[in-house]
Short mmCIF file of C-alpha atoms and ligand atoms in Angstrom, two decimals:
data_model
loop_
_atom_site.label_atom_id
_atom_site.label_comp_id
_atom_site.label_asym_id
_atom_site.label_seq_id
_atom_site.Cartn_x
_atom_site.Cartn_y
_atom_site.Cartn_z
CA MET T 218 0.00 0.00 0.00
CA PRO T 219 1.46 3.45 -0.90
CA ALA T 220 2.48 5.53 2.10
CA ARG T 221 -0.25 8.10 1.50
CA HIS T 222 -2.99 5.46 1.51
CA GLN T 223 -1.50 3.89 4.56
CA PHE T 224 -1.68 7.25 6.33
CA ILE T 225 -5.29 7.80 5.30
CA HIS T 226 -6.14 4.28 6.42
CA ARG T 227 -4.54 4.83 9.81
CA PHE T 228 -6.05 8.26 10.18
CA SER T 229 -9.55 6.97 9.48
CA ARG T 230 -9.02 4.18 12.01
CA PHE T 231 -7.87 6.78 14.56
CA MET T 232 -10.91 8.93 13.83
CA ARG T 233 -13.16 5.96 14.58
CA VAL T 234 -11.52 5.43 17.98
CA ALA T 235 -11.04 9.08 18.98
CA PRO T 236 -14.68 9.83 19.88
CA VAL T 237 -14.79 6.70 22.06
CA VAL T 238 -11.65 7.81 23.90
CA LEU T 239 -13.04 11.31 24.39
CA LEU T 240 -16.34 9.91 25.61
CA LEU T 241 -14.62 7.60 28.10
CA ALA T 242 -12.48 10.49 29.35
CA ALA T 243 -15.71 12.17 30.41
CA CYS T 244 -16.47 9.18 32.65
CA SER T 245 -13.51 9.84 34.95
CA GLY T 246 -15.88 11.63 37.34
CA SER T 247 -15.84 15.35 37.85
CA GLY T 248 -12.79 17.05 39.30
CA PRO T 249 -13.22 18.79 42.62
CA GLN T 250 -13.02 22.24 41.03
CA THR T 251 -16.03 21.83 38.79
CA ALA T 252 -18.44 24.65 38.00
CA LEU T 253 -20.98 22.05 36.82
CA GLU T 254 -22.03 21.02 40.32
CA PRO T 255 -23.10 24.36 41.79
CA GLN T 256 -23.65 24.57 45.55
CA GLY T 257 -25.58 27.82 45.65
CA PRO T 258 -28.07 29.98 43.72
CA ILE T 259 -25.42 32.08 41.92
CA GLY T 260 -23.48 29.01 40.86
CA ARG T 261 -26.76 27.54 39.62
CA ASP T 262 -27.53 30.67 37.55
CA ILE T 263 -24.17 30.35 35.81
CA ASP T 264 -24.61 26.60 35.35
CA GLY T 265 -28.08 27.24 33.90
CA VAL T 266 -26.66 29.54 31.19
CA TRP T 267 -24.01 26.92 30.41
CA ASP T 268 -26.70 24.20 30.09
CA LEU T 269 -28.76 26.41 27.79
CA VAL T 270 -25.78 27.27 25.56
CA LEU T 271 -24.74 23.62 25.42
CA MET T 272 -28.26 22.58 24.43
CA LEU T 273 -28.58 25.21 21.69
CA ALA T 274 -25.05 24.57 20.44
CA THR T 275 -25.76 20.82 20.24
CA PHE T 276 -28.97 21.53 18.33
CA VAL T 277 -27.12 23.74 15.82
CA PHE T 278 -24.30 21.20 15.50
CA VAL T 279 -26.67 18.32 14.79
CA LEU T 280 -28.74 20.43 12.39
CA VAL T 281 -25.78 21.77 10.37
CA MET T 282 -23.93 18.45 10.30
CA GLY T 283 -27.14 16.59 9.42
CA LEU T 284 -27.94 18.93 6.54
CA MET T 285 -24.37 18.74 5.28
CA VAL T 286 -24.23 14.93 5.36
CA TRP T 287 -27.65 14.74 3.77
CA ALA T 288 -26.59 17.11 0.96
CA MET T 289 -23.36 15.20 0.38
CA TRP T 290 -25.26 11.93 0.12
CA ARG T 291 -28.21 13.24 -1.85
CA TYR T 292 -26.10 15.07 -4.44
CA ARG T 293 -23.16 12.66 -4.64
CA GLU T 294 -21.72 11.82 -8.03
CA ARG T 295 -23.31 8.72 -9.52
CA PRO T 296 -21.91 6.51 -12.33
CA GLY T 297 -22.88 7.98 -15.66
CA ASP T 298 -23.46 11.43 -14.16
CA ASP T 299 -21.67 13.67 -16.58
CA ALA T 300 -24.16 16.45 -17.15
CA GLU T 301 -23.27 19.69 -15.30
CA PRO T 302 -25.61 20.21 -12.32
CA LYS T 303 -28.18 22.96 -12.48
CA GLN T 304 -26.48 26.32 -11.68
CA LEU T 305 -28.22 28.64 -9.25
CA HIS T 306 -27.42 31.80 -7.41
CA GLY T 307 -28.84 32.48 -3.95
CA SER T 308 -32.13 31.60 -2.33
CA SER T 309 -34.17 34.31 -0.62
CA VAL T 310 -36.02 31.75 1.48
CA ILE T 311 -32.85 30.18 2.87
CA GLU T 312 -31.04 33.50 3.37
CA ILE T 313 -33.85 35.34 5.14
CA GLY T 314 -34.77 32.19 7.06
CA GLY T 315 -31.13 31.67 8.07
CA VAL T 316 -30.73 35.23 9.32
CA HIS T 317 -33.97 35.00 11.32
CA PHE T 318 -32.96 31.66 12.76
CA SER T 319 -29.55 33.01 13.85
CA VAL T 320 -31.04 36.15 15.41
CA VAL T 321 -33.58 34.13 17.38
CA LEU T 322 -30.89 31.75 18.55
CA GLN T 323 -28.45 34.50 19.56
CA THR T 324 -31.22 36.28 21.43
CA ASP T 325 -32.03 33.08 23.29
CA ILE T 326 -28.43 33.03 24.48
CA THR T 327 -27.88 36.76 25.00
CA VAL T 328 -30.93 37.54 27.11
CA PRO T 329 -30.30 34.96 29.89
CA THR T 330 -26.55 35.70 29.83
CA VAL T 331 -26.94 39.47 30.27
CA ARG T 332 -29.72 38.98 32.84
CA GLY T 333 -27.50 36.55 34.75
CA LEU T 334 -24.55 38.95 34.65
CA LEU T 335 -26.68 41.81 36.00
CA ASP T 336 -28.11 39.52 38.69
CA ILE T 337 -24.80 38.31 40.02
CA ARG T 338 -23.31 41.82 39.99
CA GLN T 339 -26.12 43.27 42.12
CA VAL T 340 -24.88 44.81 45.36
CA PRO T 341 -26.65 42.96 48.18
CA GLU T 342 -27.86 45.25 50.94
CA GLY T 343 -29.28 44.93 54.42
CA PRO T 344 -28.16 43.92 57.88
CA ASP T 345 -28.15 40.22 57.01
CA VAL T 346 -25.36 40.54 54.46
CA LEU T 347 -22.04 39.24 55.78
CA GLN T 348 -19.25 41.60 54.73
CA ILE T 349 -15.80 40.11 54.26
CA ARG T 350 -12.72 41.87 52.93
CA VAL T 351 -10.32 39.85 50.81
CA THR T 352 -6.71 40.76 50.11
CA GLY T 353 -4.87 38.72 47.51
CA HIS T 354 -1.15 38.31 48.12
CA GLN T 355 1.65 36.53 46.30
CA TRP T 356 0.68 33.73 47.09
CA TRP T 357 -2.10 33.49 49.62
CA TRP T 358 -5.48 34.91 50.57
CA GLU T 359 -6.29 37.08 53.57
CA PHE T 360 -9.82 37.48 54.92
CA GLU T 361 -11.04 40.16 57.32
CA TYR T 362 -14.55 39.77 58.72
CA VAL T 363 -15.31 43.45 59.34
CA ASP T 364 -18.62 42.72 61.13
CA GLU T 365 -17.20 40.10 63.49
CA THR T 366 -15.44 41.98 66.27
CA ALA T 367 -14.04 41.10 69.67
CA PRO T 368 -15.00 43.23 72.71
CA ASP T 369 -11.75 45.19 72.27
CA GLY T 370 -12.70 46.06 68.68
CA ARG T 371 -10.40 43.60 66.90
CA THR T 372 -11.86 42.25 63.71
CA LEU T 373 -11.66 38.59 62.79
CA ILE T 374 -8.74 37.95 60.45
CA THR T 375 -7.87 34.61 58.92
CA ALA T 376 -6.18 33.24 55.82
CA ASN T 377 -6.83 30.84 52.96
CA GLU T 378 -9.77 29.02 54.57
CA LEU T 379 -12.93 31.04 54.35
CA HIS T 380 -15.76 30.09 56.73
CA ILE T 381 -19.28 31.21 55.88
CA PRO T 382 -22.77 30.41 57.15
CA GLU T 383 -25.22 28.55 54.91
CA ASP T 384 -27.97 30.49 53.10
CA VAL T 385 -26.45 33.84 53.98
CA THR T 386 -25.45 36.40 51.36
CA VAL T 387 -21.72 36.95 51.71
CA TYR T 388 -20.38 40.07 50.03
CA LEU T 389 -16.67 40.08 49.34
CA THR T 390 -14.85 43.40 48.97
CA MET T 391 -11.50 42.60 47.44
CA THR T 392 -8.15 44.06 46.51
CA SER T 393 -4.59 42.92 45.99
CA ALA T 394 -1.39 43.75 47.85
CA ASP T 395 0.81 43.23 44.80
CA VAL T 396 -0.26 41.94 41.37
CA ILE T 397 -3.56 40.96 39.78
CA HIS T 398 -5.08 37.75 41.18
CA SER T 399 -8.49 36.26 40.53
CA PHE T 400 -10.78 34.90 43.23
CA TRP T 401 -12.58 31.78 42.10
CA VAL T 402 -14.69 29.25 43.98
CA PRO T 403 -16.28 27.36 41.07
CA ALA T 404 -19.20 25.89 43.03
CA LEU T 405 -20.37 29.31 44.26
CA ASN T 406 -19.67 31.94 41.61
CA GLY T 407 -17.56 32.88 38.61
CA LYS T 408 -14.09 34.40 38.69
CA ARG T 409 -13.46 37.97 39.74
CA ASP T 410 -10.16 39.74 39.34
CA VAL T 411 -8.49 41.14 42.44
CA VAL T 412 -6.59 44.25 41.36
CA PRO T 413 -3.99 46.30 43.25
CA GLY T 414 -5.20 49.84 44.00
CA ARG T 415 -8.78 48.98 43.13
CA VAL T 416 -11.78 47.39 44.79
CA THR T 417 -13.78 44.60 43.19
CA ASN T 418 -16.67 42.65 44.65
CA LEU T 419 -18.16 39.20 44.52
CA THR T 420 -21.22 37.66 46.17
CA LEU T 421 -21.21 34.12 47.57
CA ILE T 422 -24.26 32.19 48.75
CA ALA T 423 -23.96 28.53 49.73
CA ASP T 424 -26.91 26.13 50.09
CA ASP T 425 -25.72 23.66 52.68
CA PRO T 426 -22.99 23.08 55.24
CA THR T 427 -19.96 21.29 53.81
CA PRO T 428 -19.09 17.96 55.46
CA PRO T 429 -16.15 18.23 57.91
CA GLY T 430 -12.87 17.99 56.01
CA GLU T 431 -14.56 18.54 52.65
CA PRO T 432 -14.62 22.28 52.05
CA LEU T 433 -15.40 23.72 48.63
CA PRO T 434 -12.13 24.22 46.75
CA GLY T 435 -11.11 27.47 45.10
CA GLN T 436 -8.09 28.75 43.24
CA CYS T 437 -6.43 31.95 42.09
CA ALA T 438 -7.40 32.05 38.44
CA GLU T 439 -5.08 34.77 37.15
CA PHE T 440 -1.44 33.98 36.57
CA CYS T 441 0.40 35.84 39.31
CA GLY T 442 3.93 34.46 39.32
CA LEU T 443 5.85 31.51 40.70
CA ALA T 444 3.35 29.92 43.07
CA HIS T 445 0.18 30.85 41.19
CA ALA T 446 -0.80 27.19 40.96
CA ASP T 447 -0.43 26.86 44.73
CA MET T 448 -2.56 29.91 45.51
CA ARG T 449 -5.58 27.91 46.55
CA LEU T 450 -8.35 28.49 49.02
CA LYS T 451 -11.09 26.53 50.78
CA VAL T 452 -14.62 27.52 51.71
CA HIS T 453 -16.12 25.85 54.77
CA VAL T 454 -19.89 26.29 54.97
CA HIS T 455 -21.52 25.96 58.41
CA ASP T 456 -25.02 26.05 59.83
CA ALA T 457 -25.73 29.20 61.83
CA ALA T 458 -24.81 27.72 65.22
CA ASN T 459 -21.51 26.22 64.08
CA TYR T 460 -20.60 29.42 62.30
CA ALA T 461 -21.21 31.42 65.49
CA THR T 462 -19.03 28.98 67.42
CA TRP T 463 -16.27 29.28 64.83
CA VAL T 464 -16.40 33.10 65.03
CA ASP T 465 -16.16 33.05 68.84
CA GLU T 466 -13.20 30.67 68.72
CA GLN T 467 -11.39 32.76 66.12
CA LEU T 468 -11.93 36.03 67.98
CA ALA T 469 -10.59 34.62 71.23
CA PRO T 470 -6.84 35.11 71.71
CA SER T 471 -4.54 32.10 71.86
CA ALA T 472 -2.27 31.56 74.83
CA GLN T 473 1.17 33.10 75.17
CA PRO T 474 3.37 30.63 77.05
CA ALA T 475 4.42 31.62 80.55
CA PRO T 476 8.12 32.39 80.94
CA GLU T 477 10.37 29.41 81.66
CA THR T 478 7.77 26.85 80.52
CA PRO T 479 8.58 24.25 77.82
CA LEU T 480 6.57 26.18 75.19
CA ASP T 481 8.35 29.42 76.03
CA ALA T 482 11.40 28.35 74.01
CA GLY T 483 9.27 28.27 70.86
CA TRP T 484 7.75 31.63 71.76
CA GLN T 485 11.19 33.22 72.14
CA THR T 486 12.09 32.16 68.60
CA PHE T 487 8.66 33.02 67.24
CA SER T 488 8.53 36.49 68.78
CA ALA T 489 12.09 37.25 67.63
CA LEU T 490 11.67 36.18 63.99
CA CYS T 491 8.18 35.18 62.86
CA THR T 492 6.39 38.32 64.05
CA ALA T 493 8.33 40.31 61.44
CA CYS T 494 5.63 39.15 59.03
CA HIS T 495 2.92 37.23 60.89
CA GLN T 496 0.36 38.67 63.27
CA VAL T 497 -0.79 36.70 66.27
CA THR T 498 -3.18 37.73 69.06
CA LEU T 499 -2.24 36.22 72.41
CA GLU T 500 -3.27 36.39 76.02
CA ASP T 501 -0.37 36.26 78.46
CA VAL T 502 -0.42 34.77 81.96
CA GLU T 503 -1.53 38.10 83.42
CA GLY T 504 -4.59 38.07 81.18
CA GLU T 505 -3.32 40.85 78.92
CA VAL T 506 -4.31 40.46 75.27
CA THR T 507 -1.76 41.71 72.72
CA THR T 508 -1.58 41.50 68.96
CA HIS T 509 2.02 40.89 67.97
CA GLY T 510 3.39 41.44 64.49
CA PRO T 511 3.15 44.15 61.88
CA GLU T 512 -0.02 46.02 61.12
CA ARG T 513 -0.06 47.03 57.52
CA TYR T 514 -2.62 48.65 55.26
CA VAL T 515 -3.14 47.85 51.62
CA THR T 516 -4.54 51.05 50.17
CA THR T 517 -6.93 51.64 47.32
CA ASP T 518 -8.72 54.79 46.18
CA ASP T 519 -11.79 53.85 48.19
CA LEU T 520 -10.70 51.78 51.16
CA ASP T 521 -7.73 50.79 53.24
CA PHE T 522 -7.53 47.04 53.80
CA ARG T 523 -6.11 45.95 57.11
CA SER T 524 -3.45 43.42 56.30
CA SER T 525 -0.17 41.81 57.19
CA PHE T 526 2.88 40.42 55.40
CA GLY T 527 2.01 36.79 56.10
CA PRO T 528 -1.07 34.88 57.25
CA ASN T 529 -2.40 35.58 60.74
CA LEU T 530 -1.38 32.58 62.85
CA THR T 531 -3.51 33.10 65.98
CA HIS T 532 -5.55 29.98 65.25
CA LEU T 533 -3.29 28.30 62.71
CA TYR T 534 -4.13 24.82 63.98
CA SER T 535 -7.86 25.35 63.47
CA ARG T 536 -7.09 25.10 59.76
CA ASP T 537 -6.85 21.85 57.79
CA THR T 538 -4.23 23.19 55.43
CA PHE T 539 -1.45 25.74 55.13
CA GLY T 540 0.66 27.26 52.36
CA SER T 541 -2.53 28.72 50.80
CA GLY T 542 -4.61 25.57 50.99
CA THR T 543 -1.85 23.51 49.38
CA PHE T 544 -0.57 21.25 52.17
CA THR T 545 -2.33 19.24 54.85
CA LEU T 546 -1.45 20.85 58.16
CA ASN T 547 0.57 18.38 60.21
CA GLU T 548 3.83 18.32 62.12
CA ASP T 549 5.92 16.86 59.27
CA HIS T 550 4.75 19.32 56.64
CA LEU T 551 5.02 22.28 58.98
CA SER T 552 8.54 21.32 60.08
CA GLN T 553 9.66 21.01 56.48
CA TRP T 554 8.00 24.34 55.66
CA ILE T 555 9.83 26.17 58.45
CA ASP T 556 13.09 24.43 57.60
CA ASN T 557 13.04 25.12 53.87
CA PRO T 558 9.83 26.79 52.65
CA ALA T 559 10.88 26.96 49.01
CA SER T 560 11.25 23.15 48.96
CA LEU T 561 7.46 22.92 49.23
CA LYS T 562 6.34 25.87 47.17
CA PRO T 563 8.24 27.99 44.65
CA MET T 564 8.94 31.37 46.29
CA ARG T 565 11.53 34.13 46.12
CA ALA T 566 11.81 35.31 49.71
CA ASP T 567 15.33 36.54 48.94
CA ARG T 568 13.60 39.43 47.18
CA ASN T 569 11.39 40.36 50.13
CA ASP T 570 11.52 44.00 51.13
CA LEU T 571 9.20 44.72 54.02
CA ALA T 572 9.95 48.45 53.85
CA THR T 573 8.29 48.69 50.44
CA GLY T 574 5.74 45.99 51.25
CA ARG T 575 7.13 43.58 48.69
CA VAL T 576 6.82 40.00 49.91
CA LEU T 577 7.48 37.03 47.65
CA GLY T 578 7.22 34.21 50.13
CA MET T 579 8.32 32.77 53.41
CA PRO T 580 12.08 33.03 54.00
CA ASP T 581 14.35 30.25 55.25
CA LEU T 582 15.16 31.53 58.72
CA GLY T 583 18.04 29.13 59.28
CA LEU T 584 16.56 27.60 62.43
CA SER T 585 18.13 24.51 64.00
CA PRO T 586 16.09 21.28 64.15
CA THR T 587 15.53 21.89 67.88
CA GLU T 588 14.29 25.43 67.30
CA ILE T 589 11.97 24.20 64.54
CA ALA T 590 10.53 21.51 66.82
CA GLU T 591 9.98 24.12 69.57
CA VAL T 592 8.17 26.50 67.20
CA VAL T 593 6.01 23.68 65.85
CA ASP T 594 5.13 22.59 69.41
CA LEU T 595 4.00 26.13 70.11
CA LEU T 596 2.01 26.49 66.87
CA GLU T 597 0.19 23.23 67.63
CA THR T 598 -1.32 24.85 70.72
CA TRP T 599 -2.80 27.73 68.70
CA ARG T 600 -6.07 26.03 67.73
CU1 LIG E 201 -2.70 34.75 42.54
CU2 LIG E 201 -2.57 33.45 40.56
#
């Protein structure tokens, strides 16, 4: 068989198998970050538009392909066909009909899309709306619950794991400390860019509490440098009572070890080095509550976002993950992280410059194995 025929033969065999392979690939089950299994009304609106477009697109595909195959078959060359086919130019019926058909179809797509866009961009108002500020950082997320305050006026600040109550409208007010990021929790809403110097917003509403240990996954969806792929986040959804409990726990200070106790060694290291970037709110043995670490503001034209250089660690061990939702939080991972952070996540802490607010990751602090173990022991008590 000549090479060309052999190629065509192989290609046609491949084309017979390819659809089967593609179809089977769809059976692998959905990935965790799917937008096709919405967990709230806004996610469902978006999914509804997708379903509609898929349905109409399938209809057009089948119609066009069907007509084409029919025409090819009906007007194929037959043996003894040597007369030239009838020559025609244009058909008013088909042209006007085609234009009408397209306009109707496009309208069917445009109207629900624009309506959906306007719906999900509406600013929710009222006392029941939970206001959360989001600051995107290279490469982690910071959340400030401006309505959840301790008796001394401190707001609730946490990182990377967002906790929200079910069936409550959550309005995110977002900015970035450095470059453009994009906040995306596929099950709850579409992507929204997080832009330095500007404020953008996004509404989240979740139907039901998430099972323990199975939060809704999210991801920075705008390329933002080295660890963009590891700039993840989790959304834990609670019923009202569990959410209130979580808020109370987060607002309470953690304990500062008493001098000369075993945990005090870790605290000496932590307070000398880690509080250069991380904030932590602690109650000492005299009952005095102090927030240690830098207070920083990320400014925009409209608002100043309270922020820090690294995640707030007051209740680090209440989280399942660290490193922006990338690693399971346990002693081994945390020890490796403190020992050599860039071995777990690509970062350029050598370029950090706190004076200008430029932070590109967690530095290797050169701690000894003993010092690391002491710091980890301390962090494990901050639940
Ligand atoms: Cu932040 Cu990608």
